Amino acid sequence: MLMGLFLGIALMIVLVMKTKTHTFIALLLAAAVAGLVGGMEPADAVSAISSGFGNTLASTGIIIGLGVMLGGVLEKTGAAERLAYSVIKLIGSGKEEWALGVTGWIVSIPVFADSALVIFRPLTKALSRVTGKSVIGLALALACGLQCTHTMVPPTPGPLTAAGMMGVDVGQMILVGAGLSIPILIVSVLYSKWIGKKIYQIPNIDGTYDRKEFKAEYIKKLNELDSVMNDKDLPGLLPSVAPIVVPLILIFLKTGIGLTSIDSGILYYVISFLGEPIVALSIGTTLAVYGLAGKMGQKELIGIMNESIKDTGIIMLITGAGGALGNVVKVSGIGDVLGEMVVSWPIPAILIPVIIAAMMRIALGSATVAITTAASLTAPLLGALGIAPVILAQACCIGAFSFGYFNDSGFWVFNGMFGLSEMKDQLRCKTAVSMIMAGVGVVELLILNLFL
């Protein structure tokens, strides 16, 4: 089974880097090899590929489509530029990565990380165009903030499940997870600022990207921005921000009511419906259409949205293929083999859940599934390990940071949304920063383990 996984990934890397095979086809072939070498019947392997592809797009496809239409309207009407300028005026020039990182850290507590990345895409691209900073560094800082709390802080599903399995109070899990995530966020934003200079890429208004070598003079100061922005006829701040903020508020409300004892009644059903990401983003897109593009003709507006969505087909195909690879590994039982193997290793007790979660992330791609699997395998060992349950629960979460790569749908959403097409650049961004985040977390766990 393990040989199947390694052969599948190796085949995909060779095909993408050394041949003319498209990434989408390479991922499907990798999934087939992993399944067949791992012992699956051919029909079962094909079925796992199809179901993994469909299940992944069921959760991300509509959101991506709505998000890019919303982004197209925000960009073409100048609303994204208005938002970017307002953010810079509020936080000061030069702090954009920190602002996006902290925003992601807050937003991802109630909002699914991939959804939030899509929602904030137009703001991130506009900040890049306005400031002259690489969209890669800005977007990666946002993604790191989103990943921190999505992986470590309830009520997101992974840490909430780990707390339940370990018998940890949810409030304690929130406090410890939030505290441990802050150093991880700081280090990952610093890396994002550095990689933004190594992969210097600026988005154009037509959806293409300018890639060149970074020079310090490309970065614009606040006084330069003032003179440029004052000469532009941009929409007001309220109609510009509403299409982003309203969906976030609706999703927040759905998460909030889910934490209460209210489980019926008209208020519950209305909030539960409006707070679904698909519905919330539909409302946001409608607000953009009528609040920002009200004076446009129907043909012009539809043209903007069609132009925005035409390039998302390949993003969805590759994202779905990544989900197919993860599902083949899950169905074939490779994840179970990895987990049982790690439990038998003679390693420090605090590292057992970390390594199990990391192995699950390698095999399955999903951080939530990795956390859940690590917690289920570690929970029976609680008494024997002699470590505070909350630390073990967070160890499961920290291990799940690592190895964000080809079978992770978020990996492909990030690459597709921000124009990363070279594999070496993809690995230097989401994969490298996921290892850095896990490494910082392991250091924190080892220090805590000395005292708790």
mmCIF file of N, CA, C and O in Angstrom, residues 347-402:
data_model
loop_
_atom_site.group_PDB
_atom_site.id
_atom_site.type_symbol
_atom_site.label_atom_id
_atom_site.label_comp_id
_atom_site.label_asym_id
_atom_site.label_seq_id
_atom_site.Cartn_x
_atom_site.Cartn_y
_atom_site.Cartn_z
ATOM 1 N N ILE A 347 9.400 6.412 19.802
ATOM 2 C CA ILE A 347 9.651 7.855 19.707
ATOM 3 C C ILE A 347 9.065 8.550 20.926
ATOM 4 O O ILE A 347 8.222 7.971 21.633
ATOM 5 N N PRO A 348 9.497 9.808 21.232
ATOM 6 C CA PRO A 348 8.904 10.543 22.353
ATOM 7 C C PRO A 348 7.377 10.597 22.241
ATOM 8 O O PRO A 348 6.829 10.819 21.161
ATOM 9 N N ALA A 349 6.699 10.408 23.369
ATOM 10 C CA ALA A 349 5.242 10.269 23.364
ATOM 11 C C ALA A 349 4.542 11.469 22.735
ATOM 12 O O ALA A 349 3.552 11.301 21.995
ATOM 13 N N ILE A 350 5.035 12.677 22.974
ATOM 14 C CA ILE A 350 4.365 13.881 22.467
ATOM 15 C C ILE A 350 4.386 13.927 20.941
ATOM 16 O O ILE A 350 3.537 14.578 20.312
ATOM 17 N N LEU A 351 5.348 13.227 20.327
ATOM 18 C CA LEU A 351 5.462 13.254 18.866
ATOM 19 C C LEU A 351 4.587 12.215 18.168
ATOM 20 O O LEU A 351 4.419 12.274 16.951
ATOM 21 N N ILE A 352 4.028 11.266 18.930
ATOM 22 C CA ILE A 352 3.210 10.224 18.312
ATOM 23 C C ILE A 352 2.020 10.812 17.560
ATOM 24 O O ILE A 352 1.838 10.540 16.359
ATOM 25 N N PRO A 353 1.169 11.654 18.214
ATOM 26 C CA PRO A 353 0.044 12.223 17.453
ATOM 27 C C PRO A 353 0.489 13.165 16.338
ATOM 28 O O PRO A 353 -0.182 13.259 15.305
ATOM 29 N N VAL A 354 1.623 13.850 16.527
ATOM 30 C CA VAL A 354 2.122 14.746 15.483
ATOM 31 C C VAL A 354 2.452 13.957 14.221
ATOM 32 O O VAL A 354 2.038 14.309 13.110
ATOM 33 N N ILE A 355 3.187 12.864 14.386
ATOM 34 C CA ILE A 355 3.630 12.083 13.225
ATOM 35 C C ILE A 355 2.447 11.354 12.594
ATOM 36 O O ILE A 355 2.360 11.259 11.353
ATOM 37 N N ILE A 356 1.528 10.850 13.405
ATOM 38 C CA ILE A 356 0.342 10.201 12.832
ATOM 39 C C ILE A 356 -0.433 11.201 11.972
ATOM 40 O O ILE A 356 -0.812 10.902 10.829
ATOM 41 N N ALA A 357 -0.665 12.393 12.522
ATOM 42 C CA ALA A 357 -1.414 13.407 11.761
ATOM 43 C C ALA A 357 -0.670 13.802 10.490
ATOM 44 O O ALA A 357 -1.282 13.987 9.437
ATOM 45 N N ALA A 358 0.669 13.925 10.592
ATOM 46 C CA ALA A 358 1.458 14.276 9.399
ATOM 47 C C ALA A 358 1.355 13.187 8.339
ATOM 48 O O ALA A 358 1.200 13.470 7.146
ATOM 49 N N MET A 359 1.423 11.936 8.768
ATOM 50 C CA MET A 359 1.297 10.831 7.821
ATOM 51 C C MET A 359 -0.090 10.804 7.180
ATOM 52 O O MET A 359 -0.238 10.528 5.983
ATOM 53 N N MET A 360 -1.106 11.087 7.982
ATOM 54 C CA MET A 360 -2.464 11.124 7.439
ATOM 55 C C MET A 360 -2.610 12.270 6.430
ATOM 56 O O MET A 360 -3.302 12.146 5.424
ATOM 57 N N ARG A 361 -1.957 13.391 6.716
ATOM 58 C CA ARG A 361 -2.022 14.530 5.786
ATOM 59 C C ARG A 361 -1.326 14.170 4.472
ATOM 60 O O ARG A 361 -1.803 14.521 3.391
ATOM 61 N N ILE A 362 -0.189 13.449 4.569
ATOM 62 C CA ILE A 362 0.482 12.987 3.357
ATOM 63 C C ILE A 362 -0.444 12.085 2.548
ATOM 64 O O ILE A 362 -0.590 12.227 1.338
ATOM 65 N N ALA A 363 -1.089 11.175 3.254
ATOM 66 C CA ALA A 363 -1.874 10.162 2.572
ATOM 67 C C ALA A 363 -3.198 10.692 2.048
ATOM 68 O O ALA A 363 -3.597 10.390 0.926
ATOM 69 N N LEU A 364 -3.890 11.496 2.860
ATOM 70 C CA LEU A 364 -5.277 11.838 2.555
ATOM 71 C C LEU A 364 -5.473 13.268 2.075
ATOM 72 O O LEU A 364 -6.481 13.573 1.448
ATOM 73 N N GLY A 365 -4.561 14.174 2.409
ATOM 74 C CA GLY A 365 -4.683 15.550 1.937
ATOM 75 C C GLY A 365 -5.505 16.454 2.825
ATOM 76 O O GLY A 365 -5.273 17.652 2.866
ATOM 77 N N SER A 366 -6.456 15.908 3.567
ATOM 78 C CA SER A 366 -7.355 16.718 4.382
ATOM 79 C C SER A 366 -6.804 16.882 5.793
ATOM 80 O O SER A 366 -6.546 15.894 6.498
ATOM 81 N N ALA A 367 -6.653 18.139 6.240
ATOM 82 C CA ALA A 367 -6.191 18.390 7.606
ATOM 83 C C ALA A 367 -7.217 17.896 8.621
ATOM 84 O O ALA A 367 -6.862 17.347 9.668
ATOM 85 N N THR A 368 -8.496 18.084 8.326
ATOM 86 C CA THR A 368 -9.548 17.664 9.258
ATOM 87 C C THR A 368 -9.525 16.152 9.464
ATOM 88 O O THR A 368 -9.606 15.661 10.597
ATOM 89 N N VAL A 369 -9.417 15.397 8.378
ATOM 90 C CA VAL A 369 -9.360 13.937 8.483
ATOM 91 C C VAL A 369 -8.085 13.504 9.191
ATOM 92 O O VAL A 369 -8.090 12.557 9.990
ATOM 93 N N ALA A 370 -6.983 14.207 8.936
ATOM 94 C CA ALA A 370 -5.722 13.875 9.592
ATOM 95 C C ALA A 370 -5.831 14.060 11.106
ATOM 96 O O ALA A 370 -5.379 13.211 11.890
ATOM 97 N N ILE A 371 -6.438 15.158 11.533
ATOM 98 C CA ILE A 371 -6.620 15.414 12.966
ATOM 99 C C ILE A 371 -7.502 14.339 13.592
ATOM 100 O O ILE A 371 -7.193 13.787 14.660
ATOM 101 N N THR A 372 -8.605 14.043 12.929
ATOM 102 C CA THR A 372 -9.546 13.063 13.467
ATOM 103 C C THR A 372 -8.902 11.690 13.594
ATOM 104 O O THR A 372 -9.056 11.004 14.621
ATOM 105 N N THR A 373 -8.161 11.264 12.581
ATOM 106 C CA THR A 373 -7.509 9.955 12.612
ATOM 107 C C THR A 373 -6.449 9.902 13.705
ATOM 108 O O THR A 373 -6.353 8.913 14.455
ATOM 109 N N ALA A 374 -5.635 10.951 13.798
ATOM 110 C CA ALA A 374 -4.597 10.978 14.828
ATOM 111 C C ALA A 374 -5.203 10.940 16.223
ATOM 112 O O ALA A 374 -4.705 10.241 17.117
ATOM 113 N N ALA A 375 -6.284 11.681 16.422
ATOM 114 C CA ALA A 375 -6.933 11.694 17.739
ATOM 115 C C ALA A 375 -7.529 10.333 18.076
ATOM 116 O O ALA A 375 -7.431 9.860 19.223
ATOM 117 N N SER A 376 -8.137 9.672 17.088
ATOM 118 C CA SER A 376 -8.758 8.370 17.358
ATOM 119 C C SER A 376 -7.715 7.307 17.691
ATOM 120 O O SER A 376 -7.966 6.407 18.509
ATOM 121 N N LEU A 377 -6.520 7.396 17.097
ATOM 122 C CA LEU A 377 -5.461 6.426 17.380
ATOM 123 C C LEU A 377 -4.708 6.747 18.670
ATOM 124 O O LEU A 377 -4.153 5.852 19.307
ATOM 125 N N THR A 378 -4.687 8.030 19.053
ATOM 126 C CA THR A 378 -3.932 8.442 20.237
ATOM 127 C C THR A 378 -4.776 8.389 21.503
ATOM 128 O O THR A 378 -4.242 8.132 22.602
ATOM 129 N N ALA A 379 -6.078 8.627 21.402
ATOM 130 C CA ALA A 379 -6.953 8.683 22.588
ATOM 131 C C ALA A 379 -6.832 7.442 23.475
ATOM 132 O O ALA A 379 -6.776 7.583 24.719
ATOM 133 N N PRO A 380 -6.786 6.222 22.934
ATOM 134 C CA PRO A 380 -6.655 5.053 23.815
ATOM 135 C C PRO A 380 -5.346 5.010 24.599
ATOM 136 O O PRO A 380 -5.234 4.252 25.565
ATOM 137 N N LEU A 381 -4.354 5.807 24.188
ATOM 138 C CA LEU A 381 -3.047 5.797 24.849
ATOM 139 C C LEU A 381 -2.916 6.877 25.916
ATOM 140 O O LEU A 381 -1.837 7.043 26.498
ATOM 141 N N LEU A 382 -4.002 7.635 26.168
ATOM 142 C CA LEU A 382 -3.929 8.781 27.071
ATOM 143 C C LEU A 382 -3.309 8.427 28.422
ATOM 144 O O LEU A 382 -2.396 9.100 28.912
ATOM 145 N N GLY A 383 -3.810 7.380 29.050
ATOM 146 C CA GLY A 383 -3.328 7.002 30.378
ATOM 147 C C GLY A 383 -1.873 6.595 30.367
ATOM 148 O O GLY A 383 -1.108 6.956 31.273
ATOM 149 N N ALA A 384 -1.463 5.874 29.343
ATOM 150 C CA ALA A 384 -0.086 5.376 29.290
ATOM 151 C C ALA A 384 0.924 6.467 28.965
ATOM 152 O O ALA A 384 2.064 6.420 29.430
ATOM 153 N N LEU A 385 0.514 7.465 28.199
ATOM 154 C CA LEU A 385 1.462 8.500 27.771
ATOM 155 C C LEU A 385 1.765 9.504 28.875
ATOM 156 O O LEU A 385 2.855 10.076 28.925
ATOM 157 N N GLY A 386 0.813 9.764 29.755
ATOM 158 C CA GLY A 386 1.045 10.683 30.869
ATOM 159 C C GLY A 386 1.238 12.126 30.454
ATOM 160 O O GLY A 386 1.993 12.870 31.086
ATOM 161 N N ILE A 387 0.575 12.556 29.391
ATOM 162 C CA ILE A 387 0.672 13.935 28.892
ATOM 163 C C ILE A 387 -0.695 14.595 28.989
ATOM 164 O O ILE A 387 -1.729 13.941 28.803
ATOM 165 N N ALA A 388 -0.708 15.895 29.291
ATOM 166 C CA ALA A 388 -1.975 16.623 29.407
ATOM 167 C C ALA A 388 -2.809 16.429 28.146
ATOM 168 O O ALA A 388 -2.302 16.622 27.035
ATOM 169 N N PRO A 389 -4.071 16.045 28.292
ATOM 170 C CA PRO A 389 -4.908 15.773 27.109
ATOM 171 C C PRO A 389 -4.988 16.933 26.130
ATOM 172 O O PRO A 389 -5.009 16.724 24.915
ATOM 173 N N VAL A 390 -5.031 18.185 26.634
ATOM 174 C CA VAL A 390 -5.140 19.324 25.726
ATOM 175 C C VAL A 390 -3.888 19.454 24.862
ATOM 176 O O VAL A 390 -3.967 19.861 23.688
ATOM 177 N N ILE A 391 -2.730 19.073 25.409
ATOM 178 C CA ILE A 391 -1.494 19.130 24.630
ATOM 179 C C ILE A 391 -1.499 18.038 23.563
ATOM 180 O O ILE A 391 -1.082 18.269 22.411
ATOM 181 N N LEU A 392 -1.976 16.856 23.905
ATOM 182 C CA LEU A 392 -2.075 15.793 22.913
ATOM 183 C C LEU A 392 -3.057 16.165 21.805
ATOM 184 O O LEU A 392 -2.816 15.885 20.625
ATOM 185 N N ALA A 393 -4.171 16.783 22.190
ATOM 186 C CA ALA A 393 -5.162 17.196 21.188
ATOM 187 C C ALA A 393 -4.566 18.227 20.240
ATOM 188 O O ALA A 393 -4.751 18.148 19.011
ATOM 189 N N GLN A 394 -3.818 19.182 20.760
ATOM 190 C CA GLN A 394 -3.179 20.179 19.906
ATOM 191 C C GLN A 394 -2.041 19.571 19.091
ATOM 192 O O GLN A 394 -1.751 20.026 17.983
ATOM 193 N N ALA A 395 -1.410 18.514 19.612
ATOM 194 C CA ALA A 395 -0.378 17.827 18.837
ATOM 195 C C ALA A 395 -0.973 17.212 17.572
ATOM 196 O O ALA A 395 -0.337 17.227 16.508
ATOM 197 N N CYS A 396 -2.184 16.688 17.681
ATOM 198 C CA CYS A 396 -2.872 16.162 16.487
ATOM 199 C C CYS A 396 -3.086 17.283 15.466
ATOM 200 O O CYS A 396 -2.907 17.081 14.257
ATOM 201 N N CYS A 397 -3.467 18.449 15.949
ATOM 202 C CA CYS A 397 -3.731 19.587 15.060
ATOM 203 C C CYS A 397 -2.443 20.092 14.400
ATOM 204 O O CYS A 397 -2.420 20.388 13.196
ATOM 205 N N ILE A 398 -1.385 20.182 15.182
ATOM 206 C CA ILE A 398 -0.122 20.708 14.653
ATOM 207 C C ILE A 398 0.467 19.768 13.605
ATOM 208 O O ILE A 398 0.987 20.206 12.569
ATOM 209 N N GLY A 399 0.374 18.470 13.830
ATOM 210 C CA GLY A 399 0.855 17.519 12.832
ATOM 211 C C GLY A 399 0.121 17.652 11.509
ATOM 212 O O GLY A 399 0.699 17.423 10.437
ATOM 213 N N ALA A 400 -1.149 18.053 11.582
ATOM 214 C CA ALA A 400 -1.972 18.167 10.369
ATOM 215 C C ALA A 400 -1.617 19.378 9.514
ATOM 216 O O ALA A 400 -2.095 19.490 8.388
ATOM 217 N N PHE A 401 -0.792 20.297 10.036
ATOM 218 C CA PHE A 401 -0.310 21.407 9.202
ATOM 219 C C PHE A 401 0.555 20.895 8.051
ATOM 220 O O PHE A 401 0.536 21.429 6.949
ATOM 221 N N SER A 402 1.347 19.868 8.323
ATOM 222 C CA SER A 402 2.448 19.513 7.441
ATOM 223 C C SER A 402 1.999 18.895 6.124
ATOM 224 O O SER A 402 0.889 18.396 5.999
#
